[in-house]
Short mmCIF file of C-alpha atoms in Angstrom, two decimals:
data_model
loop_
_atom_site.label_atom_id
_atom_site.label_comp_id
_atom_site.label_asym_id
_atom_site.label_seq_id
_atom_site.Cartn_x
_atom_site.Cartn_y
_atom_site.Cartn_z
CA UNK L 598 3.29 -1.84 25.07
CA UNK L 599 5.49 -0.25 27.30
CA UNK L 600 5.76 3.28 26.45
CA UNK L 601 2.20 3.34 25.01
CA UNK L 602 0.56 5.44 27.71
CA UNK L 603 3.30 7.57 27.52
CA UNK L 604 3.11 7.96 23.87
CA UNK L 605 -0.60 8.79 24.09
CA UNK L 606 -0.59 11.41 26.40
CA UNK L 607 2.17 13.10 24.29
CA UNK L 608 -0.34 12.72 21.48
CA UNK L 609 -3.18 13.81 23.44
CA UNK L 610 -0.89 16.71 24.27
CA UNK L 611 0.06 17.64 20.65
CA UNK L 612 -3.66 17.36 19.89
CA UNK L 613 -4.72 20.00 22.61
CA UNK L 614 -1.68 22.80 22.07
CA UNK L 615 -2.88 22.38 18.48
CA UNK L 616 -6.22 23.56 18.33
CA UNK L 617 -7.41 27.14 16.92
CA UNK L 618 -9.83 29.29 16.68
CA UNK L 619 -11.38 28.61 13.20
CA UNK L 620 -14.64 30.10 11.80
CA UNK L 621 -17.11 27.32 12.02
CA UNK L 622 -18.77 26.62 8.38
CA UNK L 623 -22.33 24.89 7.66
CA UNK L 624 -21.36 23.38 4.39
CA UNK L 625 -21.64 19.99 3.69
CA UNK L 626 -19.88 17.54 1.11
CA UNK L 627 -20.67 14.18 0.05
CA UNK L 628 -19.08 11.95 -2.74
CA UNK L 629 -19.35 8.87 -3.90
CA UNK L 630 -16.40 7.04 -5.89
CA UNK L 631 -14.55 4.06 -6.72
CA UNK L 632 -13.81 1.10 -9.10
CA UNK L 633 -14.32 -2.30 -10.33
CA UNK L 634 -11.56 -4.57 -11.92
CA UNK L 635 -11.10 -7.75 -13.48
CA UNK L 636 -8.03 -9.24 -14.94
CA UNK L 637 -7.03 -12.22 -17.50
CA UNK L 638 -3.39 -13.78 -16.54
CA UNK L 639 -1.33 -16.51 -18.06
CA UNK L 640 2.03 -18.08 -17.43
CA UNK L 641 4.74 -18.20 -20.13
CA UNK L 642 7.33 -20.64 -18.60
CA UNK L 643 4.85 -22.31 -16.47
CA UNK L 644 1.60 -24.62 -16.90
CA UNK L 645 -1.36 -22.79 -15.90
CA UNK L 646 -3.05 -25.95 -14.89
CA UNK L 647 -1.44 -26.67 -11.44
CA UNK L 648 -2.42 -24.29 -7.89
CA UNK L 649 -1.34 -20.72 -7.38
CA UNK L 650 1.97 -21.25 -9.64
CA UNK L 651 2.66 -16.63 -9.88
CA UNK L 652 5.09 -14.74 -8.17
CA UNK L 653 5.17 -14.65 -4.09
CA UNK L 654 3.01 -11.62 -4.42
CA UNK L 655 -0.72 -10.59 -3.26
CA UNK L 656 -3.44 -10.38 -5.89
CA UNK L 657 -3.34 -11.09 -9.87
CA UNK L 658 -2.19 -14.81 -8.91
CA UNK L 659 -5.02 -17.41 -10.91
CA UNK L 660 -4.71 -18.54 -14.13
CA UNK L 661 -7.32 -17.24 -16.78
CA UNK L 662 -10.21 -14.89 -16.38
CA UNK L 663 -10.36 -13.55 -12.80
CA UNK L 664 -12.14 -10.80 -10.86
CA UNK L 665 -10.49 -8.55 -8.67
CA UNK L 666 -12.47 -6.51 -6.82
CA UNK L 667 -15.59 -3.75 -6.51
CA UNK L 668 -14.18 -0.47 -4.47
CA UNK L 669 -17.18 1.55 -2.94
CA UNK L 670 -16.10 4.83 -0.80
CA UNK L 671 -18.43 6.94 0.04
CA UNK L 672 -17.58 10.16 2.17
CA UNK L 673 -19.50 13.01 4.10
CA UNK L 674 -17.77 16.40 5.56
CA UNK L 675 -19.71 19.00 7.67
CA UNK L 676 -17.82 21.80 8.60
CA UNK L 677 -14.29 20.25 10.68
CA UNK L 678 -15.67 17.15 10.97
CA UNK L 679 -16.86 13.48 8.43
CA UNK L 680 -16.86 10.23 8.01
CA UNK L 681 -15.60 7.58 5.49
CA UNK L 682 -16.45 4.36 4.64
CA UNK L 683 -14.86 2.27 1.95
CA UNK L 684 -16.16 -1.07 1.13
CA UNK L 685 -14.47 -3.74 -0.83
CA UNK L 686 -15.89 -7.00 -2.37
CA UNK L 687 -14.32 -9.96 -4.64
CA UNK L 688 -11.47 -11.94 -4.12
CA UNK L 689 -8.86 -8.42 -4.23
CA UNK L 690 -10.62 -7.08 -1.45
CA UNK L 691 -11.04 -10.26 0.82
CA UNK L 692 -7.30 -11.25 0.36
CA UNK L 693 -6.52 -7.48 1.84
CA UNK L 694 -9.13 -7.09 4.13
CA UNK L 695 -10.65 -9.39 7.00
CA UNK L 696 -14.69 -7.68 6.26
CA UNK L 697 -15.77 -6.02 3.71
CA UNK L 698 -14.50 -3.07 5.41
CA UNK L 699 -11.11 -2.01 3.80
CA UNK L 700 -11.48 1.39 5.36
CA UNK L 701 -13.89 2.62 7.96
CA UNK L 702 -13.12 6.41 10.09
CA UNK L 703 -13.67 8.99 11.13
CA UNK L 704 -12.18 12.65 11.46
CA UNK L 705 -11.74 15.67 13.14
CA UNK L 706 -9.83 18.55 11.35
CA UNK L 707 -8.95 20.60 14.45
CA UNK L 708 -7.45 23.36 12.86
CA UNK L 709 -6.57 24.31 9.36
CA UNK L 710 -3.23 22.47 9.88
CA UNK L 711 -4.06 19.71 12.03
CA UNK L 712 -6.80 16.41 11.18
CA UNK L 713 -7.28 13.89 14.06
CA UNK L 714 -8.65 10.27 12.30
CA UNK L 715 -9.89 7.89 14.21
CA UNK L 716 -10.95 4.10 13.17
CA UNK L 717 -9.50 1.98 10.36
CA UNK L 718 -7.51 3.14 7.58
CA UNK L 719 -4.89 2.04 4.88
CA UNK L 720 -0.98 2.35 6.01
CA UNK L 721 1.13 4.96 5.15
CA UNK L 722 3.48 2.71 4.09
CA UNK L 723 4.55 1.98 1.10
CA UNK L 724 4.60 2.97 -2.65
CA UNK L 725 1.57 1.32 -3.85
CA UNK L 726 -2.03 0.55 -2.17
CA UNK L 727 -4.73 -2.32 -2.41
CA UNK L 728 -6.85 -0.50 -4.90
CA UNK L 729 -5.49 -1.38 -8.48
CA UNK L 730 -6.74 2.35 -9.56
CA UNK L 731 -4.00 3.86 -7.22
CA UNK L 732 -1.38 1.67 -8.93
CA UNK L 733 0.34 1.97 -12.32
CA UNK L 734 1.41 -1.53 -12.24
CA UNK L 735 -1.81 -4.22 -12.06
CA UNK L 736 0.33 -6.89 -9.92
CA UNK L 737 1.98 -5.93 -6.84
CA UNK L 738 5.69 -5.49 -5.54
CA UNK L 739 7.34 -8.00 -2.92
CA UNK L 740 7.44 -4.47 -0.76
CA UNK L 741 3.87 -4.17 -0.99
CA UNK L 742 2.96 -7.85 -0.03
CA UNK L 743 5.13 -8.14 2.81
CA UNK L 744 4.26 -5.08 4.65
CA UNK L 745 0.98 -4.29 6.35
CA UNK L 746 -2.30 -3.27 4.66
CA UNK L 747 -4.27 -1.34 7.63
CA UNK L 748 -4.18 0.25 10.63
CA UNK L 749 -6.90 0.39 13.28
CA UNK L 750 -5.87 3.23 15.74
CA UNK L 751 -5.54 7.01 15.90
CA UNK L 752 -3.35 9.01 13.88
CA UNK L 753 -3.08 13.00 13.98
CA UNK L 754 -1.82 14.94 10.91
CA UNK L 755 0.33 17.80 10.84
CA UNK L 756 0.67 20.38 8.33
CA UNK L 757 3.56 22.16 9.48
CA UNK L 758 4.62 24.27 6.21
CA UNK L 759 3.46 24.00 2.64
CA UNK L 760 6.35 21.51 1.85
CA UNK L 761 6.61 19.99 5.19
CA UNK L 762 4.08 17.33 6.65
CA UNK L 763 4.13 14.91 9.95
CA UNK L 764 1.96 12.54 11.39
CA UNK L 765 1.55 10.43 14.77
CA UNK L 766 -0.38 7.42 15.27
CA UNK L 767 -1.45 4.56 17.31
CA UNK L 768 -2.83 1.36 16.28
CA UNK L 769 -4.13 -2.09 17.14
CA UNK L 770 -1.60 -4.82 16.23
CA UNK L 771 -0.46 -4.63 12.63
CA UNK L 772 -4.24 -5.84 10.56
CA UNK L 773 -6.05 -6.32 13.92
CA UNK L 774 -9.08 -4.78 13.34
CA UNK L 775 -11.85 -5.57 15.94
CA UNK L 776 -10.32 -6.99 18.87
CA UNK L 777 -6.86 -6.81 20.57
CA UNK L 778 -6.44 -10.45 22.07
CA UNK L 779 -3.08 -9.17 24.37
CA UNK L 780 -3.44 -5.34 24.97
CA UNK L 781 -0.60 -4.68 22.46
CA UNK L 782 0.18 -2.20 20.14
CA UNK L 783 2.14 -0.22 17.62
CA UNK L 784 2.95 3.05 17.18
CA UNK L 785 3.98 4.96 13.80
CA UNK L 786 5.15 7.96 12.57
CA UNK L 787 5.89 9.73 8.85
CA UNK L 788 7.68 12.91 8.22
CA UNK L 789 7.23 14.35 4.41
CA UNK L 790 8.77 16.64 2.70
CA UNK L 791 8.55 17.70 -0.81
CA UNK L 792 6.30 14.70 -1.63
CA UNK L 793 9.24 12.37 -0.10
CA UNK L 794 8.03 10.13 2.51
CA UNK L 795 9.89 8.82 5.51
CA UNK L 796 7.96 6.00 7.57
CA UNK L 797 8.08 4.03 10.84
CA UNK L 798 6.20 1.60 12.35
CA UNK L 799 6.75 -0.46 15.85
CA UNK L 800 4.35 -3.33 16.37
CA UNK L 801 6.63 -5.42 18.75
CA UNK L 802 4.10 -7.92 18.99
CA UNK L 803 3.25 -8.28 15.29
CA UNK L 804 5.06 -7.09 12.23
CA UNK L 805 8.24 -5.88 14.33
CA UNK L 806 10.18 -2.38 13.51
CA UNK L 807 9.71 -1.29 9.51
CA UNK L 808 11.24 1.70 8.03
CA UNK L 809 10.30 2.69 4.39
CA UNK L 810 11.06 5.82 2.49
CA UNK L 811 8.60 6.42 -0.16
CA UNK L 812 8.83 9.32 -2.96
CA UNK L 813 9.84 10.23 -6.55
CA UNK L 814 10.55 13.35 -8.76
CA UNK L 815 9.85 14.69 -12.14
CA UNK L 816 12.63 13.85 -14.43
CA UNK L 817 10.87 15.59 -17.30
CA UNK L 818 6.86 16.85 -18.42
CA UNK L 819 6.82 13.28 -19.82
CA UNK L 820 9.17 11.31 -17.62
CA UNK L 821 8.39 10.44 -13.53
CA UNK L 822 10.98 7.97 -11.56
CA UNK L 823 9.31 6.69 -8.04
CA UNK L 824 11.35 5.11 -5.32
CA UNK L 825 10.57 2.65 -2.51
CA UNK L 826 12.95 1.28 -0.06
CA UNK L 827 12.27 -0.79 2.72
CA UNK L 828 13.74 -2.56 5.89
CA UNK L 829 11.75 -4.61 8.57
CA UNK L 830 13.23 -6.92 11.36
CA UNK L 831 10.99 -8.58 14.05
CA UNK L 832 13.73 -10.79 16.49
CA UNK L 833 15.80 -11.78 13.28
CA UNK L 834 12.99 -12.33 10.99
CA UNK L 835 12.72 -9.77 8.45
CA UNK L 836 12.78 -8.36 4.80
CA UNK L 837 14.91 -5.49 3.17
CA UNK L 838 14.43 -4.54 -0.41
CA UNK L 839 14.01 -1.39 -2.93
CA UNK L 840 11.69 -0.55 -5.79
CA UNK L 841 12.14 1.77 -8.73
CA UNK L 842 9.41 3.03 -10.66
CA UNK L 843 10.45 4.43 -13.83
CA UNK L 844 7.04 5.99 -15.60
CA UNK L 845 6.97 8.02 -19.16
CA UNK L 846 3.65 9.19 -20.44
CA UNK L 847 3.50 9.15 -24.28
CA UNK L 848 0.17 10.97 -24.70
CA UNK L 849 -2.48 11.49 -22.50
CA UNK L 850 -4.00 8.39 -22.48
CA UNK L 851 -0.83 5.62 -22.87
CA UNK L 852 2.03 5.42 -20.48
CA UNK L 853 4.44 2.69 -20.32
CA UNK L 854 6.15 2.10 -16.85
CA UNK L 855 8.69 -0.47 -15.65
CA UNK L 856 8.75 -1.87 -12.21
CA UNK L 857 12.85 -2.73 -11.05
CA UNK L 858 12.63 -4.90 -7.73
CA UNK L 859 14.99 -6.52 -5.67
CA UNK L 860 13.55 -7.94 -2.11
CA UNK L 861 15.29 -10.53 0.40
CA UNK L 862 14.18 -11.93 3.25
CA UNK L 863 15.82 -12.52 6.57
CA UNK L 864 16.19 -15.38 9.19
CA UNK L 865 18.24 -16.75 11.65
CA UNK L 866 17.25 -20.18 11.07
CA UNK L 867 18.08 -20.07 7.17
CA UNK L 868 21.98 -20.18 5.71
CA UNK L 869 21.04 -18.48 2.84
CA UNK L 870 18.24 -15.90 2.56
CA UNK L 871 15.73 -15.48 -0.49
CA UNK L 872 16.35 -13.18 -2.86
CA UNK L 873 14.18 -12.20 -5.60
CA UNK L 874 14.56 -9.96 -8.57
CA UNK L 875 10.96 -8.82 -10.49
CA UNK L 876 10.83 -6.75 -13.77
CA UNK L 877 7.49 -5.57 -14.55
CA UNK L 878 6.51 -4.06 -17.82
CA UNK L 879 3.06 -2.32 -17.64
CA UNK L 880 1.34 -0.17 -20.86
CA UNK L 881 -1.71 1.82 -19.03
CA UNK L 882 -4.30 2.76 -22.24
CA UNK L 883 -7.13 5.19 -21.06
CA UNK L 884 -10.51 5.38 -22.70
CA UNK L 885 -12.27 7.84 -20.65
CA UNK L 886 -12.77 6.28 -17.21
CA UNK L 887 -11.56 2.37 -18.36
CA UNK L 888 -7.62 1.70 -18.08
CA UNK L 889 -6.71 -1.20 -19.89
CA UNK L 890 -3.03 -2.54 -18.36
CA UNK L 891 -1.30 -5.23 -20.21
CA UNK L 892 1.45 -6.61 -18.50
CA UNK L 893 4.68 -8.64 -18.82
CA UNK L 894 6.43 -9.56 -15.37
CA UNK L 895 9.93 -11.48 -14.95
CA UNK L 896 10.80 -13.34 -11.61
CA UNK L 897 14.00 -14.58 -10.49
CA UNK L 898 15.06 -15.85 -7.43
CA UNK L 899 18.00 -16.94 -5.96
CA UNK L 900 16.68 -20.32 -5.67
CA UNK L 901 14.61 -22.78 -7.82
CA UNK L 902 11.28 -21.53 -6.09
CA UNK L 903 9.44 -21.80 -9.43
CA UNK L 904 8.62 -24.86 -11.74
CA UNK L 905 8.55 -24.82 -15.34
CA UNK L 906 6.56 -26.55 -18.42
CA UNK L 907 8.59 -29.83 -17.55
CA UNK L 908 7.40 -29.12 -13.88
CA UNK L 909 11.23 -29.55 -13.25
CA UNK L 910 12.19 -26.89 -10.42
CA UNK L 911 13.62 -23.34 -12.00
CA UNK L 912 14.42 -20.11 -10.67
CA UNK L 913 12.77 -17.89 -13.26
CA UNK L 914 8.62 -17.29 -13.87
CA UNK L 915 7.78 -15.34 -17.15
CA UNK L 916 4.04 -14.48 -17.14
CA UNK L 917 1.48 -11.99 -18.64
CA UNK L 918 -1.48 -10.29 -17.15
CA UNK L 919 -4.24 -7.76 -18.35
CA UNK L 920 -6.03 -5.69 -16.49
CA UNK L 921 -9.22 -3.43 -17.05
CA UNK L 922 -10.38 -0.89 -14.42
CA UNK L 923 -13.06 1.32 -14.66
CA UNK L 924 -13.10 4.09 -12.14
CA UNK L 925 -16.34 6.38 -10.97
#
């Protein structure tokens, strides 16, 4: 890229002017976590007999009983520096990750305010992530799908006050993990404040230019509303779209949450662009480390890009999926 050298000297820079002094500690940490998922899904206003008839979306798309996948992360820390490597298997993990290597770094926290990681690692973009026990909704957004998954680069971390965060970052292509065919790559950068996110990415030769703002706020003890809004363009091929994540907790162990979505695409070489509107309806039911998540999901595009029972052409899908996750 052509202002990548230039970009990682800065970084190198930044990196360097950044380090302290810090009292070096002998204490180690391990852990060992993760999940395992499977799902049941069925459509209402579709036959469930013919190929991949869901919404445009990644994940939760066959008909019946389904696996989706086994999470394994295992971590180690010794004094400012560790490792982490977080494995994924079943058909979840394959359709976000090239190996069974979803993430795979490691780090260097130079100061108390400043974390060099280097290796492979899930974007900072976006509202929800490729583990279904990050997400309160069990399918995934139109955001989600259409943005990257992973980054294989550096990134450095910056805690600059207790509200206010950055980071800086270079990558391999957008999902590119083990070998850059042409030399190019993409830089990125988020700014947070206040647990509001903004994000950029630049991958001329893959995904193009994204911006996303990610965040939310407490409306109440009971009540959280999360917002994602996104805009990508690579030569007049793009998406735009927003998200709204309204989330009430009725007790400690059922919330109900509603998923608001509308998402176009863009292209030069189409007279009208896609649109699609998604309501998703998710109950989350916790029995000590199992979440059951049954959910009802509305799709409507601006085009007939569905079939119905008839398999006559329609614009609408109306289907149900259930979830379990058990987390360790």
């Amino acid at each position: 890229m052509k202002h990548l050298f230039t970009f990682t000297l800065l970084l190198i820079s930044i990196i360097v002017t950044a380090q302290e002094t810090t009292e070096d500690t002998p204490d180690k940490k391990f852990s060992f976590e993760g999940s395992v998922d499977a799902y049941y899904r069925t459509n209402l206003t579709a036959p469930n007999d013919q190929d991949q008839i869901a919404p445009g979306t990644s994940f939760a798309d066959t008909a019946g009983f389904s696996l989706g996948m086994a999470n394994i992360i295992a971590s180690y820390e010794k004094g400012k520096v560790g490792g982490v490597a977080d494995l994924v298997f079943g058909p979840r993990g394959e359709a976000a990750s090239a190996t069974v290597l979803n993430q795979l770094f490691v780090f260097y926290n130079i100061s108390e305010n400043t974390k060099l990681t280097f290796g492979k690692f899930n974007t900072f973009l976006g509202y929800e992530v490729i583990a279904p026990a990050g997400n309160f909704n069990y399918s995934t957004s139109y955001l989600f799908s259409n943005g990257p998954f992973s980054h294989t680069g550096l990134k450095v971390d910056f805690t600059l006050s207790e509200d206010l965060s950055l980071m800086l970052g270079v990558f391999n292509q957008t999902d590119v993990t083990e070998f850059n065919p042409d030399g190019s790559y993409a830089i990125g950068a988020q700014l947070g404040y206040s647990g509001q996110f903004l994000n950029l990415l630049y991958d001329d030769a893959g995904l193009g230019f994204e911006v996303d703002y990610t965040g939310g706020f407490d409306a109440s003890d009971e009540f959280f509303i999360g917002l994602n809004a996104a805009y990508a363009d690579n030569d007049g091929e793009g998406f735009y779209g927003v998200d709204l994540y309204p989330q009430y907790s009725f007790s400690e162990s059922f919330s109900l949450g509603l998923r608001g979505e509308y998402f176009e695409t863009m292209s030069e070489f189409v007279e009208d662009d896609l649109s699609v509107i998604g309501l998703t309806l998710t109950g989350s039911y916790t029995v000590d480390d199992l979440t059951i998540k049954p959910e009802l999901r509305l799709d409507s595009g601006s085009e007939d890009i569905f079939i119905d029972t008839d398999l006559m052409n329609t614009k609408s899908l109306a289907s149900f999926v259930v979830g379990a996750i058990y987390t360790f």
